[in-house]
Short mmCIF file of C-alpha atoms and ligand atoms in Angstrom, two decimals:
data_model
loop_
_atom_site.label_atom_id
_atom_site.label_comp_id
_atom_site.label_asym_id
_atom_site.label_seq_id
_atom_site.Cartn_x
_atom_site.Cartn_y
_atom_site.Cartn_z
CA MET A 1 170.43 100.90 58.28
CA MET A 2 167.95 102.94 60.33
CA LYS A 3 164.78 104.74 59.35
CA VAL A 4 163.47 107.89 60.99
CA GLN A 5 161.19 110.76 60.04
CA ILE A 6 163.72 113.52 60.71
CA CYS A 7 167.50 113.27 61.04
CA ILE A 8 169.02 116.17 62.98
CA ILE A 9 172.72 116.98 62.54
CA GLY A 10 174.22 118.57 65.70
CA GLY A 11 173.48 118.03 69.39
CA GLY A 12 173.80 121.66 70.48
CA PRO A 13 170.86 123.64 71.85
CA SER A 14 169.14 123.95 68.42
CA GLY A 15 169.22 120.26 67.55
CA LEU A 16 168.29 119.01 71.02
CA MET A 17 165.44 121.49 71.41
CA LEU A 18 163.87 120.57 68.06
CA SER A 19 164.26 116.88 68.75
CA GLN A 20 162.58 117.23 72.15
CA LEU A 21 159.68 119.36 70.85
CA LEU A 22 158.98 117.00 67.94
CA HIS A 23 159.17 113.93 70.16
CA LEU A 24 156.41 115.39 72.35
CA GLN A 25 154.29 115.65 69.17
CA GLY A 26 154.93 112.02 68.24
CA ILE A 27 157.40 112.88 65.46
CA ASP A 28 160.47 110.65 65.41
CA THR A 29 164.01 112.06 65.22
CA ILE A 30 167.64 110.96 65.56
CA VAL A 31 170.33 113.47 66.56
CA LEU A 32 173.90 112.92 65.30
CA GLU A 33 176.51 114.77 67.39
CA LYS A 34 180.20 114.80 66.52
CA TYR A 35 181.55 115.08 70.07
CA PRO A 36 181.01 113.32 73.44
CA ARG A 37 178.36 114.85 75.69
CA GLU A 38 180.95 116.13 78.23
CA HIS A 39 182.62 118.09 75.44
CA VAL A 40 179.36 119.78 74.38
CA LEU A 41 178.62 120.57 78.04
CA GLY A 42 182.12 122.01 78.53
CA ARG A 43 181.44 124.98 76.23
CA ILE A 44 180.77 128.25 78.02
CA ARG A 45 178.71 130.45 75.73
CA ALA A 46 175.44 132.34 75.98
CA GLY A 47 174.06 133.68 79.22
CA VAL A 48 171.03 135.82 78.39
CA LEU A 49 167.72 134.32 77.26
CA GLU A 50 164.75 136.19 75.90
CA HIS A 51 161.17 135.47 76.88
CA GLY A 52 160.42 133.56 73.62
CA PHE A 53 163.32 131.19 74.26
CA ALA A 54 162.17 130.55 77.83
CA GLU A 55 158.63 129.79 76.58
CA LEU A 56 160.03 127.25 74.12
CA MET A 57 162.00 125.56 76.94
CA ARG A 58 158.76 125.27 78.92
CA GLU A 59 156.89 123.88 75.93
CA ALA A 60 159.68 121.32 75.58
CA GLN A 61 159.07 120.40 79.24
CA CYS A 62 162.59 121.59 80.05
CA GLY A 63 161.85 124.84 81.85
CA GLU A 64 161.65 123.71 85.45
CA ARG A 65 165.26 124.30 86.54
CA MET A 66 165.53 127.42 84.37
CA ASP A 67 162.50 128.89 86.15
CA ARG A 68 163.90 127.90 89.54
CA GLU A 69 167.57 128.86 89.15
CA GLY A 70 167.54 131.43 86.32
CA GLU A 71 167.48 135.11 87.28
CA ILE A 72 165.00 137.57 85.83
CA HIS A 73 166.78 140.78 84.76
CA ARG A 74 164.78 143.91 84.14
CA GLY A 75 167.67 146.06 83.00
CA PHE A 76 171.44 146.44 82.61
CA ASP A 77 174.00 149.21 82.90
CA ILE A 78 176.17 150.84 80.28
CA ALA A 79 179.44 152.21 81.69
CA HIS A 80 181.04 155.08 79.78
CA ASP A 81 183.13 158.13 80.60
CA GLY A 82 183.68 156.93 84.16
CA ARG A 83 179.96 156.61 84.97
CA LEU A 84 177.09 154.12 84.85
CA ASP A 85 173.78 154.69 83.04
CA ARG A 86 170.99 152.17 83.42
CA VAL A 87 168.92 150.75 80.57
CA ASP A 88 165.50 150.02 82.05
CA LEU A 89 164.40 147.13 79.84
CA TYR A 90 161.22 146.57 81.79
CA LYS A 91 160.04 150.14 81.51
CA TYR A 92 160.99 150.74 77.87
CA SER A 93 159.88 147.35 76.49
CA GLY A 94 156.46 147.61 78.05
CA GLY A 95 157.00 145.12 80.86
CA ASN A 96 159.43 142.60 79.35
CA SER A 97 162.62 141.18 80.85
CA VAL A 98 165.33 138.60 80.09
CA ILE A 99 166.48 135.51 82.00
CA VAL A 100 170.10 134.96 82.94
CA TYR A 101 170.62 131.18 82.65
CA GLY A 102 173.72 129.66 81.04
CA GLN A 103 173.72 127.79 77.74
CA THR A 104 175.68 125.05 79.52
CA GLU A 105 172.86 124.49 82.04
CA LEU A 106 170.14 124.68 79.43
CA THR A 107 171.93 122.17 77.20
CA ARG A 108 172.24 119.84 80.20
CA ASP A 109 168.47 120.19 80.82
CA LEU A 110 167.78 119.32 77.17
CA TYR A 111 170.03 116.24 77.31
CA ASP A 112 168.33 115.11 80.54
CA ALA A 113 164.92 115.53 78.89
CA ARG A 114 166.01 113.52 75.83
CA ASP A 115 167.25 110.75 78.18
CA ARG A 116 163.97 110.72 80.13
CA LEU A 117 161.92 110.17 76.95
CA GLY A 118 164.39 107.71 75.47
CA GLY A 119 165.38 110.11 72.68
CA LYS A 120 168.04 108.91 70.24
CA VAL A 121 171.18 111.04 70.41
CA LEU A 122 174.26 109.41 68.86
CA HIS A 123 177.57 110.90 70.02
CA ASN A 124 181.00 110.66 68.38
CA ALA A 125 179.34 110.57 64.95
CA GLU A 126 182.11 111.35 62.47
CA ASP A 127 182.24 111.70 58.68
CA VAL A 128 178.58 112.71 58.62
CA ALA A 129 177.48 113.13 54.98
CA LEU A 130 174.12 114.15 53.50
CA HIS A 131 172.78 112.51 50.33
CA GLU A 132 169.95 112.97 47.82
CA LEU A 133 168.74 116.17 49.45
CA MET A 134 166.73 117.17 46.38
CA SER A 135 164.80 113.88 46.37
CA ASP A 136 161.88 112.77 48.57
CA ALA A 137 164.14 110.16 50.16
CA PRO A 138 167.27 111.80 51.52
CA TYR A 139 169.71 109.80 53.64
CA VAL A 140 172.61 110.44 55.98
CA THR A 141 175.76 108.36 56.40
CA TYR A 142 178.16 108.50 59.35
CA ARG A 143 180.81 106.57 61.26
CA ILE A 144 181.13 105.89 64.98
CA GLY A 145 184.47 104.24 65.79
CA ASP A 146 184.88 101.66 63.01
CA MET A 147 181.15 101.18 62.44
CA THR A 148 179.59 103.01 59.51
CA ASP A 149 175.84 103.27 59.10
CA ARG A 150 173.07 104.94 57.13
CA ILE A 151 169.89 106.71 58.22
CA ASP A 152 166.96 107.00 55.77
CA CYS A 153 164.67 109.93 56.53
CA GLN A 154 162.16 112.40 55.14
CA PHE A 155 163.92 115.57 56.25
CA VAL A 156 167.42 116.56 57.39
CA ILE A 157 167.90 119.44 59.84
CA GLY A 158 171.32 121.12 59.73
CA ALA A 159 171.81 122.29 63.32
CA ASP A 160 175.55 121.63 63.43
CA GLY A 161 176.82 125.11 64.15
CA PHE A 162 179.01 127.43 62.09
CA HIS A 163 181.73 124.82 61.42
CA GLY A 164 179.33 121.95 60.68
CA ILE A 165 178.95 120.07 57.39
CA SER A 166 175.29 120.79 56.64
CA ARG A 167 175.68 124.23 55.11
CA ASN A 168 178.67 123.03 53.09
CA SER A 169 176.61 120.14 51.68
CA ILE A 170 174.66 122.66 49.62
CA PRO A 171 176.24 122.92 46.14
CA SER A 172 178.21 126.09 45.53
CA GLY A 173 176.27 128.78 43.73
CA VAL A 174 173.03 128.04 45.61
CA LEU A 175 173.79 129.97 48.79
CA ARG A 176 174.31 133.67 49.03
CA GLU A 177 176.58 134.51 51.98
CA TYR A 178 176.83 137.84 53.78
CA GLU A 179 179.67 138.37 56.22
CA LYS A 180 181.33 141.04 58.31
CA ILE A 181 184.41 140.21 60.37
CA TYR A 182 185.28 142.63 63.17
CA PRO A 183 188.96 143.34 63.86
CA PHE A 184 188.86 142.01 67.44
CA GLY A 185 187.64 139.22 69.69
CA TRP A 186 186.24 138.77 73.19
CA LEU A 187 188.42 137.17 75.82
CA GLY A 188 186.07 135.55 78.32
CA VAL A 189 186.77 134.40 81.89
CA LEU A 190 184.50 132.38 84.16
CA SER A 191 185.26 132.60 87.88
CA GLN A 192 183.70 131.33 91.07
CA THR A 193 183.32 134.80 92.54
CA LYS A 194 180.43 137.04 93.48
CA PRO A 195 179.53 139.20 90.44
CA VAL A 196 180.62 142.84 90.67
CA SER A 197 177.00 143.90 90.10
CA PRO A 198 173.66 142.08 90.34
CA GLU A 199 172.92 143.17 86.73
CA LEU A 200 175.04 143.10 83.56
CA ILE A 201 177.37 146.02 82.82
CA TYR A 202 178.34 146.71 79.19
CA VAL A 203 181.45 148.92 79.18
CA LYS A 204 182.59 151.38 76.51
CA HIS A 205 186.17 152.49 77.21
CA ALA A 206 189.04 154.06 75.30
CA ARG A 207 191.09 150.86 75.91
CA GLY A 208 188.27 148.73 74.49
CA PHE A 209 184.94 147.17 75.32
CA ALA A 210 184.32 145.06 78.44
CA LEU A 211 181.32 143.16 79.81
CA CYS A 212 180.53 142.13 83.38
CA SER A 213 178.06 139.26 83.22
CA LEU A 214 177.15 136.37 85.46
CA ARG A 215 175.71 132.90 85.66
CA SER A 216 174.52 133.18 89.27
CA GLN A 217 175.28 135.25 92.35
CA VAL A 218 178.34 133.03 92.99
CA LEU A 219 179.54 132.59 89.40
CA SER A 220 180.81 135.53 87.32
CA ARG A 221 181.46 135.83 83.60
CA TYR A 222 183.65 138.70 82.39
CA TYR A 223 184.81 139.65 78.90
CA ILE A 224 187.29 142.14 77.46
CA GLN A 225 187.82 143.19 73.84
CA VAL A 226 191.24 141.98 72.61
CA PRO A 227 193.08 142.15 69.26
CA LEU A 228 192.60 139.12 67.00
CA THR A 229 196.32 138.42 67.26
CA ASP A 230 196.12 137.73 71.03
CA SER A 231 195.92 134.20 72.43
CA ILE A 232 194.92 133.06 75.92
CA GLU A 233 198.60 132.51 76.77
CA ASP A 234 198.98 136.30 76.51
CA TRP A 235 196.43 136.69 79.29
CA PRO A 236 197.31 135.08 82.63
CA ASP A 237 194.58 135.72 85.23
CA GLU A 238 196.37 138.69 86.86
CA ALA A 239 196.74 140.48 83.51
CA PHE A 240 193.07 139.88 82.72
CA TRP A 241 191.83 141.28 86.05
CA ALA A 242 194.15 144.29 85.81
CA GLU A 243 192.93 145.15 82.32
CA LEU A 244 189.27 144.68 83.28
CA LYS A 245 189.73 147.00 86.28
CA CYS A 246 191.27 149.64 84.02
CA ARG A 247 188.16 149.68 81.85
CA LEU A 248 185.60 149.83 84.69
CA PRO A 249 184.47 153.06 86.39
CA GLU A 250 186.54 153.50 89.59
CA ALA A 251 183.71 152.76 92.00
CA VAL A 252 182.93 149.50 90.19
CA ALA A 253 186.61 148.48 89.90
CA ALA A 254 187.01 149.05 93.65
CA ARG A 255 184.43 146.38 94.47
CA LEU A 256 185.49 143.81 91.85
CA ILE A 257 186.22 140.46 93.47
CA THR A 258 188.81 138.45 91.55
CA GLY A 259 189.70 134.79 91.72
CA PRO A 260 191.20 131.99 89.65
CA SER A 261 189.62 131.54 86.21
CA ILE A 262 187.83 128.22 85.74
CA GLU A 263 187.46 128.77 82.00
CA LYS A 264 189.17 131.16 79.61
CA SER A 265 188.63 131.46 75.86
CA ILE A 266 188.74 133.92 72.99
CA ALA A 267 185.82 134.26 70.55
CA PRO A 268 186.34 136.27 67.35
CA LEU A 269 183.46 138.62 66.48
CA ARG A 270 181.61 137.92 63.27
CA SER A 271 178.30 138.71 61.60
CA TYR A 272 177.22 136.11 59.01
CA VAL A 273 174.03 135.07 57.20
CA ALA A 274 173.57 132.34 54.56
CA GLU A 275 170.49 132.53 52.32
CA PRO A 276 168.28 130.64 51.74
CA MET A 277 168.04 128.42 54.84
CA ARG A 278 166.63 125.52 52.83
CA TYR A 279 167.96 123.26 50.10
CA GLY A 280 165.46 120.57 49.03
CA ARG A 281 164.87 118.40 52.10
CA LEU A 282 167.63 120.09 54.15
CA PHE A 283 166.66 122.89 56.54
CA LEU A 284 169.37 124.93 58.31
CA ALA A 285 168.82 126.26 61.84
CA GLY A 286 170.84 128.26 64.37
CA ASP A 287 174.58 128.92 64.01
CA ALA A 288 174.69 126.64 60.93
CA ALA A 289 172.97 129.46 59.03
CA HIS A 290 173.94 132.63 60.88
CA ILE A 291 176.39 134.11 63.37
CA PHE A 292 175.96 137.20 65.54
CA PRO A 293 178.61 139.14 67.40
CA PRO A 294 177.79 138.41 71.07
CA THR A 295 177.21 142.07 72.02
CA GLY A 296 173.42 142.04 71.67
CA ALA A 297 173.01 138.47 73.03
CA ARG A 298 171.20 137.40 69.85
CA GLY A 299 172.91 134.11 68.79
CA LEU A 300 171.15 131.50 70.86
CA ASN A 301 167.95 133.53 70.94
CA SER A 302 167.87 133.61 67.14
CA ALA A 303 168.48 129.86 67.00
CA ALA A 304 165.33 129.57 69.11
CA SER A 305 163.19 131.45 66.61
CA ASP A 306 164.41 129.16 63.78
CA ILE A 307 163.47 126.15 65.89
CA TYR A 308 160.06 127.65 66.69
CA TYR A 309 159.26 128.12 62.98
CA LEU A 310 160.59 124.68 61.99
CA TYR A 311 158.72 122.97 64.82
CA HIS A 312 155.39 124.48 63.74
CA ALA A 313 156.12 123.81 60.07
CA MET A 314 156.80 120.11 60.83
CA ILE A 315 153.59 119.82 62.84
CA ALA A 316 151.64 121.32 59.90
CA HIS A 317 153.35 118.85 57.53
CA TYR A 318 152.83 115.71 59.62
CA LYS A 319 149.45 116.48 61.18
CA LYS A 320 147.67 118.43 58.45
CA GLY A 321 149.57 117.56 55.28
CA ASP A 322 150.17 121.29 54.88
CA ASP A 323 153.61 122.24 53.49
CA SER A 324 153.08 125.98 53.23
CA GLU A 325 155.01 126.67 56.45
CA LEU A 326 157.93 124.51 55.33
CA ASP A 327 157.92 126.36 52.02
CA GLY A 328 157.85 129.70 53.83
CA TYR A 329 160.41 128.75 56.50
CA SER A 330 163.50 130.37 55.00
CA GLN A 331 161.80 133.66 54.25
CA LYS A 332 160.09 133.89 57.63
CA ALA A 333 163.19 132.92 59.63
CA LEU A 334 165.44 135.28 57.67
CA ALA A 335 163.12 138.25 58.18
CA ARG A 336 163.63 137.96 61.93
CA ILE A 337 167.32 137.05 61.62
CA TRP A 338 168.10 140.23 59.68
CA LYS A 339 166.46 142.40 62.31
CA ALA A 340 168.55 140.70 64.97
CA GLN A 341 171.63 141.14 62.74
CA ARG A 342 170.92 144.86 62.54
CA PHE A 343 170.60 145.13 66.30
CA SER A 344 173.73 143.12 67.18
CA TRP A 345 175.74 145.11 64.61
CA TRP A 346 174.42 148.39 66.06
CA MET A 347 175.23 147.44 69.64
CA THR A 348 178.69 146.19 68.61
CA MET A 349 179.42 149.46 66.78
CA LEU A 350 178.12 151.48 69.74
CA LEU A 351 180.40 150.00 72.38
CA HIS A 352 183.70 148.77 70.89
CA ARG A 353 186.94 150.52 70.11
CA PHE A 354 187.74 150.51 66.40
CA PRO A 355 191.48 151.04 66.08
CA ASP A 356 191.52 151.91 62.37
CA ARG A 357 188.84 154.47 62.16
CA VAL A 358 188.95 158.24 61.69
CA ALA A 359 188.34 160.56 64.66
CA TYR A 360 185.10 161.73 63.06
CA GLU A 361 183.64 158.23 63.51
CA ASP A 362 184.68 158.14 67.16
CA ARG A 363 182.73 161.35 67.72
CA LEU A 364 179.69 159.89 65.95
CA GLN A 365 179.88 156.90 68.30
CA GLU A 366 179.91 159.27 71.30
CA ALA A 367 176.92 161.15 69.87
CA GLU A 368 175.03 157.89 69.39
CA LEU A 369 175.51 157.00 73.06
CA ALA A 370 174.64 160.53 74.24
CA TYR A 371 171.47 160.38 72.13
CA LEU A 372 170.52 157.02 73.65
CA PHE A 373 170.61 158.43 77.17
CA SER A 374 168.74 161.60 76.21
CA SER A 375 165.87 160.07 74.27
CA GLU A 376 163.10 157.76 75.50
CA THR A 377 162.47 156.83 71.86
CA ALA A 378 166.06 155.61 71.46
CA MET A 379 165.74 153.69 74.74
CA ARG A 380 162.61 151.96 73.45
CA LEU A 381 164.43 150.85 70.29
CA LEU A 382 167.20 149.31 72.37
CA ALA A 383 164.86 147.70 74.89
CA GLU A 384 162.43 146.11 72.42
CA ASN A 385 165.29 144.57 70.45
CA TYR A 386 167.27 143.36 73.49
CA VAL A 387 164.30 141.54 75.05
CA GLY A 388 163.61 139.99 71.63
CA LEU A 389 161.24 140.81 68.78
CA PRO A 390 158.11 138.64 68.57
CA PHE A 391 158.44 135.27 66.74
P1 FAD B 1 176.11 124.99 68.39
O1 FAD B 1 175.93 125.33 69.82
O2 FAD B 1 177.38 125.34 67.72
O3 FAD B 1 175.85 123.42 68.27
C1 FAD B 1 176.15 122.70 67.08
C2 FAD B 1 176.53 121.27 67.45
O4 FAD B 1 176.81 120.55 66.27
C3 FAD B 1 177.75 121.19 68.33
O5 FAD B 1 177.50 120.44 69.48
C4 FAD B 1 178.81 120.54 67.42
O6 FAD B 1 179.71 119.72 68.15
C5 FAD B 1 177.96 119.74 66.47
N1 FAD B 1 178.61 119.50 65.18
C6 FAD B 1 179.48 120.30 64.50
N2 FAD B 1 179.86 119.73 63.35
C7 FAD B 1 179.23 118.53 63.29
C8 FAD B 1 179.24 117.48 62.34
N3 FAD B 1 179.99 117.54 61.22
N4 FAD B 1 178.48 116.39 62.58
C9 FAD B 1 177.72 116.31 63.72
N5 FAD B 1 177.69 117.27 64.67
C10 FAD B 1 178.43 118.37 64.44
N6 FAD B 1 173.87 133.85 72.21
C11 FAD B 1 172.85 134.46 72.90
O7 FAD B 1 171.68 134.37 72.48
N7 FAD B 1 173.08 135.15 74.07
C12 FAD B 1 174.33 135.28 74.58
O8 FAD B 1 174.49 135.87 75.65
C13 FAD B 1 175.44 134.70 73.84
N8 FAD B 1 176.71 134.81 74.29
C14 FAD B 1 177.72 134.17 73.62
C15 FAD B 1 179.00 134.29 74.11
C16 FAD B 1 180.06 133.65 73.46
C17 FAD B 1 181.44 133.81 74.01
C18 FAD B 1 179.81 132.86 72.27
C19 FAD B 1 180.94 132.14 71.56
C20 FAD B 1 178.53 132.74 71.78
C21 FAD B 1 177.47 133.39 72.43
N9 FAD B 1 176.16 133.29 71.97
C22 FAD B 1 175.14 133.95 72.64
C23 FAD B 1 175.84 132.50 70.76
C24 FAD B 1 175.32 131.08 71.08
O9 FAD B 1 176.25 130.42 71.91
C25 FAD B 1 175.11 130.27 69.79
O10 FAD B 1 174.29 131.02 68.94
C26 FAD B 1 174.49 128.88 70.04
O11 FAD B 1 175.44 127.99 70.56
C27 FAD B 1 173.91 128.27 68.76
O12 FAD B 1 173.43 126.96 69.02
P2 FAD B 1 173.42 125.86 67.87
O13 FAD B 1 172.82 124.64 68.48
O14 FAD B 1 172.77 126.41 66.65
O15 FAD B 1 174.94 125.62 67.50
C1 PHB B 2 177.35 136.06 78.76
O1 PHB B 2 176.99 136.10 79.95
O2 PHB B 2 178.11 135.17 78.35
C2 PHB B 2 176.90 137.12 77.82
C3 PHB B 2 175.94 138.03 78.23
C4 PHB B 2 175.52 139.03 77.38
C5 PHB B 2 176.07 139.12 76.10
C6 PHB B 2 177.02 138.20 75.69
C7 PHB B 2 177.45 137.21 76.55
O3 PHB B 2 175.67 140.13 75.28
#
């Protein structure tokens, strides 16, 4: 049996970040992660970080490599009707920008920081179960190999992603769930090639959405919208590159450098929110409580705002005996989450092809895009949301 102040379920970016921040404040945590570290670090996911996330990395003393190797982006392009139009984030957000730095790298930095401080992260933790969450003395049981153990704690943080057990430990009837499933996914390819453009290009095309992104000037990340029925076997590298080229404006397609894929995966698009984000001594954070379609780059950035609120609420609890922030956590976090949900839904609707919709709606979508590029007010709305609303 072990004793700790806070037991964190999930060693993804949310769980590791909270554990690191609390450690620096003298608050003791244990992180239970289901998979080996190499597996967690093998996931290729987010690429765009907002300023608030970067600040949190620095506060966690994990920002050094991000500040050295990450790229500051002051805008991106939207390709449509064979042309490129630039969204000047810097100008329309009043001087803000985003950082392009991969989730894989940032997770590695967080693990390294936990190692440096001697943080407790237990991998291969299976059969994790949460107990007595409505009492003042919750506990967590788990198994590693054939050893089972128990952790007594004061709080449990559910940071175990969308498919984790934390959210499902809340009795049915307590949570209200809101969900929208889109009728397509994103097929993503990572390749060791020079990116087609120094900035991101979001592409609206009659054949479907595409995105040209990057991890560095020698590592590209491309996505194309595909039907949910497709699997990666349907998309050998040549077919992927050919389809991507079809969707890009000619001048861009002509300078696309292709190469073997080093990772290829399909992510279905979903919007999801569970309310409230607290049940007794259990607090949900990140993908465990909400999912964003990747179009607006909100997922990881919204996990960061949850962690920011929880971190400050725990400091108030342990250092001042003040529980008002813990009590207000769910409401405060959800207020920001819903605004990010609105934005990621809007950007998804703006740029994808919806096979089942009436022609009238296609024309509305065109009008929305035309309005964006004809109105500084519309540009400001996009820019202030993309760089991230204040915490
Ligand atoms: P996760 O990263 O899912 O981590 C949860 C951890 O818990 C995992 O390591 C998992 O193994 C572990 N776990 C699961 N079940 C258990 C269990 N029972 N017991 C113990 N541990 C468990 N977001 C952005 O902000 N910008 C982007 O550009 C962006 N692009 C994306 C592109 C793609 C293709 C995808 C798929 C996502 C993208 N996202 C983006 C979203 C972002 O990746 C997620 O929001 C982010 O990973 C959430 O972090 P998390 O720590 O909350 O959850
Ligand atoms: C990525 O680089 O993986 C990425 C970038 C922007 C998005 C989504 C994903 O909106």
